[in-house]
């Protein structure tokens, strides 16, 4: 997977992405990062400036169309119709399904805005998807791009050392939240590890974990319960625990 990022802060993208799991995947050639500095594509006469006043007035500077377009042409040279994702709070909200869809692509172009916005004409010409990471406002598109890149990268085969871990986690297979986990020691600050986890009975452990996931999802994210994939034992537990109001059973 090749990530192309159009940004005024390529160091920020490089620093985060070359760290930890995504960094390891880059070293092994599974992921590639091409961070392009939009400022390098400023018009000659403007001496490195890429922003200007907003027509019609109002506070804030606007990123001009031409430097953004030139940076895009440089980054996307040789690519045929890549997805071009513009990071904006006006966009469609990013989620795990969208991450899985984007993980199928060979190349993704991320456009990160700053200042008060980007000239609409270049957006109309190059952007395929406008994406937000949630209902709050950030100072620029770099953190949203990194959030999306991380969520997409871990779905690329081979990026996670244990391939299964991407599958069994929250939201993916069954649409439920993760169960709680414990490690040594058996007692910490007077708190015991749930005894069933020490029983050595894998069937009982799996059942307990499943029930914890069902409970947690009802308590914390009732909005997810309707989308959960349930079997007969799940439905029995849901009735016994009085969670019928949350789940479609
Ligand atoms: Cl994609 N950009 C900015 N600037 N703020 C955001 C966002 C994106 N998503 C949520 N807030």
Coordinates of C-alpha atoms and ligand atoms in Angstrom, one line a residue:
X1 CA 0.0 0.0 0.0
X2 CA 1.3 3.4 -1.0
X3 CA 0.3 6.4 1.0
X4 CA 0.8 9.8 -0.7
X5 CA 0.2 12.8 1.6
X6 CA -0.1 16.4 0.4
X7 CA 0.7 18.6 3.4
X8 CA 2.5 21.7 4.7
X9 CA 4.0 19.6 7.5
X10 CA 5.6 16.5 5.9
X11 CA 7.9 16.0 9.0
X12 CA 4.8 15.5 11.2
X13 CA 3.5 12.8 8.9
X14 CA 6.9 11.1 8.6
X15 CA 7.7 11.3 12.3
X16 CA 4.5 9.5 13.3
X17 CA 4.3 7.0 10.5
X18 CA 7.9 5.8 10.6
X19 CA 7.3 4.9 14.3
X20 CA 6.1 1.6 15.8
X21 CA 4.1 -0.9 13.8
X22 CA 3.7 1.3 10.6
X23 CA 7.4 2.0 10.7
X24 CA 8.2 -1.7 10.9
X25 CA 5.8 -2.4 7.9
X26 CA 7.6 0.4 5.9
X27 CA 11.0 -1.2 6.7
X28 CA 9.7 -4.5 5.4
X29 CA 8.3 -3.0 2.2
X30 CA 4.6 -3.6 3.0
X31 CA 3.8 0.1 3.3
X32 CA 5.3 3.1 1.5
X33 CA 5.0 6.8 2.5
X34 CA 5.4 9.7 0.0
X35 CA 4.9 12.9 2.0
X36 CA 4.9 15.9 -0.4
X37 CA 5.4 19.4 0.9
X38 CA 2.8 21.7 -0.8
X39 CA 5.0 24.7 -0.1
X40 CA 7.6 23.3 -2.6
X41 CA 5.0 23.9 -5.3
X42 CA 4.4 27.6 -4.5
X43 CA 4.3 29.8 -7.6
X44 CA 7.7 31.3 -8.4
X45 CA 6.6 34.9 -7.9
X46 CA 5.1 34.2 -4.5
X47 CA 8.4 33.0 -3.0
X48 CA 7.2 30.0 -1.0
X49 CA 3.8 31.5 -0.1
X50 CA 0.8 29.3 -0.8
X51 CA -2.0 31.2 0.9
X52 CA -4.0 34.3 0.1
X53 CA -7.0 36.3 1.2
X54 CA -10.6 35.0 0.8
X55 CA -12.6 36.5 -2.0
X56 CA -15.7 38.1 -0.5
X57 CA -13.8 38.9 2.7
X58 CA -13.8 37.3 6.1
X59 CA -11.1 36.2 8.5
X60 CA -8.4 33.7 7.6
X61 CA -6.2 32.8 4.7
X62 CA -7.1 30.3 2.0
X63 CA -4.7 27.8 0.5
X64 CA -4.5 28.6 -3.2
X65 CA -5.5 26.2 -6.0
X66 CA -2.3 26.1 -8.1
X67 CA 0.2 24.9 -5.4
X68 CA -2.2 22.2 -4.2
X69 CA -2.8 21.1 -7.8
X70 CA 1.0 21.0 -8.6
X71 CA 1.7 19.0 -5.5
X72 CA -1.1 16.6 -6.4
X73 CA 0.3 16.2 -10.0
X74 CA 3.8 15.5 -8.6
X75 CA 2.5 13.0 -6.0
X76 CA 0.0 11.2 -8.3
X77 CA 2.2 11.1 -11.4
X78 CA 1.7 7.7 -13.0
X79 CA -1.3 6.7 -10.9
X80 CA -4.6 6.0 -12.7
X81 CA -7.6 7.5 -10.9
X82 CA -6.4 7.1 -7.3
X83 CA -8.8 7.8 -4.4
X84 CA -8.0 11.4 -3.2
X85 CA -9.1 11.9 0.3
X86 CA -9.6 15.5 1.6
X87 CA -9.5 15.8 5.4
X88 CA -12.3 18.1 6.5
X89 CA -14.9 18.2 9.3
X90 CA -17.5 18.6 6.5
X91 CA -16.7 15.1 5.2
X92 CA -18.3 11.7 5.7
X93 CA -17.3 10.3 9.1
X94 CA -14.5 7.7 8.9
X95 CA -15.3 4.3 10.4
X96 CA -14.0 0.7 10.4
X97 CA -16.0 -0.2 7.3
X98 CA -14.6 2.7 5.3
X99 CA -11.1 1.7 6.5
X100 CA -11.6 -1.8 5.2
X101 CA -12.8 -0.5 1.9
X102 CA -9.8 1.8 1.5
X103 CA -7.4 -1.0 2.6
X104 CA -8.2 -2.7 -0.8
X105 CA -6.6 0.2 -2.8
X106 CA -3.0 0.1 -4.0
X107 CA -2.5 3.9 -3.7
X108 CA -4.2 6.5 -1.5
X109 CA -3.7 10.2 -1.7
X110 CA -4.4 12.3 1.4
X111 CA -4.9 16.1 1.1
X112 CA -4.3 17.9 4.4
X113 CA -5.7 21.5 4.6
X114 CA -4.6 24.3 6.9
X115 CA -5.5 27.9 7.4
X116 CA -9.3 28.5 6.8
X117 CA -9.6 26.2 3.9
X118 CA -8.6 25.3 0.3
X119 CA -9.8 27.0 -2.9
X120 CA -12.9 25.1 -3.9
X121 CA -11.9 24.8 -7.5
X122 CA -9.0 22.5 -6.9
X123 CA -11.1 20.4 -4.5
X124 CA -13.7 20.0 -7.3
X125 CA -11.0 18.9 -9.7
X126 CA -9.0 16.4 -7.7
X127 CA -10.9 15.2 -4.6
X128 CA -12.8 11.9 -4.7
X129 CA -13.8 11.6 -1.0
X130 CA -14.2 14.2 1.7
X131 CA -13.6 12.6 5.1
X132 CA -13.9 13.7 8.8
X133 CA -12.7 11.7 11.8
X134 CA -15.4 12.9 14.1
X135 CA -17.5 15.8 15.3
X136 CA -14.8 18.2 16.7
X137 CA -12.6 20.7 14.9
X138 CA -8.8 20.3 14.6
X139 CA -6.2 22.8 13.4
X140 CA -5.3 20.9 10.3
X141 CA -5.7 17.6 8.3
X142 CA -2.4 16.0 9.4
X143 CA -3.7 14.2 12.5
X144 CA -6.9 13.0 10.7
X145 CA -4.7 11.7 7.9
X146 CA -2.5 9.9 10.3
X147 CA -5.5 8.4 12.2
X148 CA -6.9 7.1 8.9
X149 CA -3.5 5.8 7.6
X150 CA -3.0 3.9 10.9
X151 CA -6.5 2.3 10.8
X152 CA -6.0 1.3 7.1
X153 CA -2.4 0.1 7.4
X154 CA -3.2 -2.4 10.1
X155 CA -5.7 -4.0 7.7
X156 CA -3.1 -4.6 5.1
X157 CA -2.1 -8.3 5.1
X158 CA 1.2 -8.9 7.0
X159 CA 1.3 -5.5 8.8
X160 CA 0.2 -7.0 12.1
X161 CA 2.5 -9.8 13.2
X162 CA -0.5 -11.9 14.4
X163 CA -2.8 -11.8 11.4
X164 CA -5.7 -12.9 13.5
X165 CA -5.6 -9.9 15.8
X166 CA -7.1 -7.6 13.2
X167 CA -10.1 -10.0 12.7
X168 CA -11.1 -10.8 16.3
X169 CA -11.2 -7.2 17.5
X170 CA -14.0 -4.9 18.1
X171 CA -16.2 -3.8 15.2
X172 CA -14.8 -6.2 12.7
X173 CA -16.1 -9.8 12.8
X174 CA -19.0 -9.6 15.2
X175 CA -19.6 -5.8 15.7
X176 CA -19.1 -6.1 19.5
X177 CA -16.7 -4.3 21.9
X178 CA -13.7 -6.1 23.3
X179 CA -13.9 -8.1 26.5
X180 CA -11.6 -7.1 29.5
X181 CA -8.1 -8.6 29.7
X182 CA -5.8 -9.5 32.6
X183 CA -2.2 -10.4 33.1
X184 CA 0.1 -11.2 36.1
X185 CA -0.2 -10.9 39.1
X186 CA -3.3 -12.8 40.1
X187 CA -4.0 -10.1 42.7
X188 CA -3.2 -6.4 42.3
X189 CA -4.3 -3.6 44.7
X190 CA -6.6 -6.1 46.3
X191 CA -8.3 -6.9 43.0
X192 CA -8.5 -10.5 41.8
X193 CA -8.3 -11.7 38.2
X194 CA -11.8 -13.3 37.4
X195 CA -11.4 -16.9 38.6
X196 CA -12.8 -18.4 35.4
X197 CA -9.7 -17.1 33.5
X198 CA -7.5 -19.3 35.7
X199 CA -9.7 -22.4 35.3
X200 CA -7.9 -23.7 32.3
X201 CA -11.3 -24.5 30.7
X202 CA -11.0 -22.8 27.3
X203 CA -14.6 -23.4 26.4
X204 CA -15.7 -21.6 29.6
X205 CA -13.2 -18.8 29.1
X206 CA -14.4 -18.2 25.5
X207 CA -18.0 -18.1 26.7
X208 CA -17.2 -15.7 29.5
X209 CA -15.4 -13.4 27.2
X210 CA -18.2 -13.4 24.7
X211 CA -20.7 -12.5 27.5
X212 CA -18.5 -9.7 28.7
X213 CA -18.4 -8.3 25.1
X214 CA -22.2 -8.5 25.0
X215 CA -22.6 -6.8 28.4
X216 CA -20.0 -4.0 27.6
X217 CA -21.5 -3.3 24.2
X218 CA -25.0 -2.9 25.7
X219 CA -23.7 -0.7 28.6
X220 CA -21.2 1.5 26.6
X221 CA -22.3 1.5 22.9
X222 CA -26.0 0.5 22.7
X223 CA -26.0 2.0 19.2
X224 CA -23.8 -1.0 18.1
X225 CA -26.0 -3.7 19.5
X226 CA -28.4 -3.8 16.5
X227 CA -25.5 -4.6 14.1
X228 CA -24.1 -7.5 16.2
X229 CA -24.0 -11.0 14.8
X230 CA -25.5 -13.3 17.4
X231 CA -25.8 -17.1 17.8
X232 CA -28.2 -19.2 19.9
X233 CA -26.0 -19.1 23.1
X234 CA -25.7 -15.3 22.8
X235 CA -29.5 -15.0 22.6
X236 CA -29.9 -17.2 25.7
X237 CA -27.4 -15.0 27.6
X238 CA -29.0 -11.8 26.5
X239 CA -32.4 -13.1 27.9
X240 CA -30.8 -14.3 31.1
X241 CA -29.0 -11.0 31.7
X242 CA -32.0 -8.9 30.8
X243 CA -30.4 -7.2 27.8
X244 CA -33.4 -7.8 25.4
X245 CA -34.0 -4.1 25.1
X246 CA -30.6 -3.6 23.5
X247 CA -30.3 -6.5 21.0
X248 CA -32.5 -7.6 18.1
X249 CA -33.4 -11.1 19.3
Ligands
LIG1 CL1 -10.6 15.6 8.7 N1 -10.1 18.0 9.7 C1 -10.1 18.9 10.6 N2 -9.5 20.1 10.4 N3 -10.8 18.8 11.7 C2 -11.4 17.7 11.9 C3 -11.4 16.6 11.0 C4 -10.7 16.8 9.8 N4 -12.2 15.6 11.4 C5 -12.6 16.0 12.6 N5 -12.2 17.2 12.9

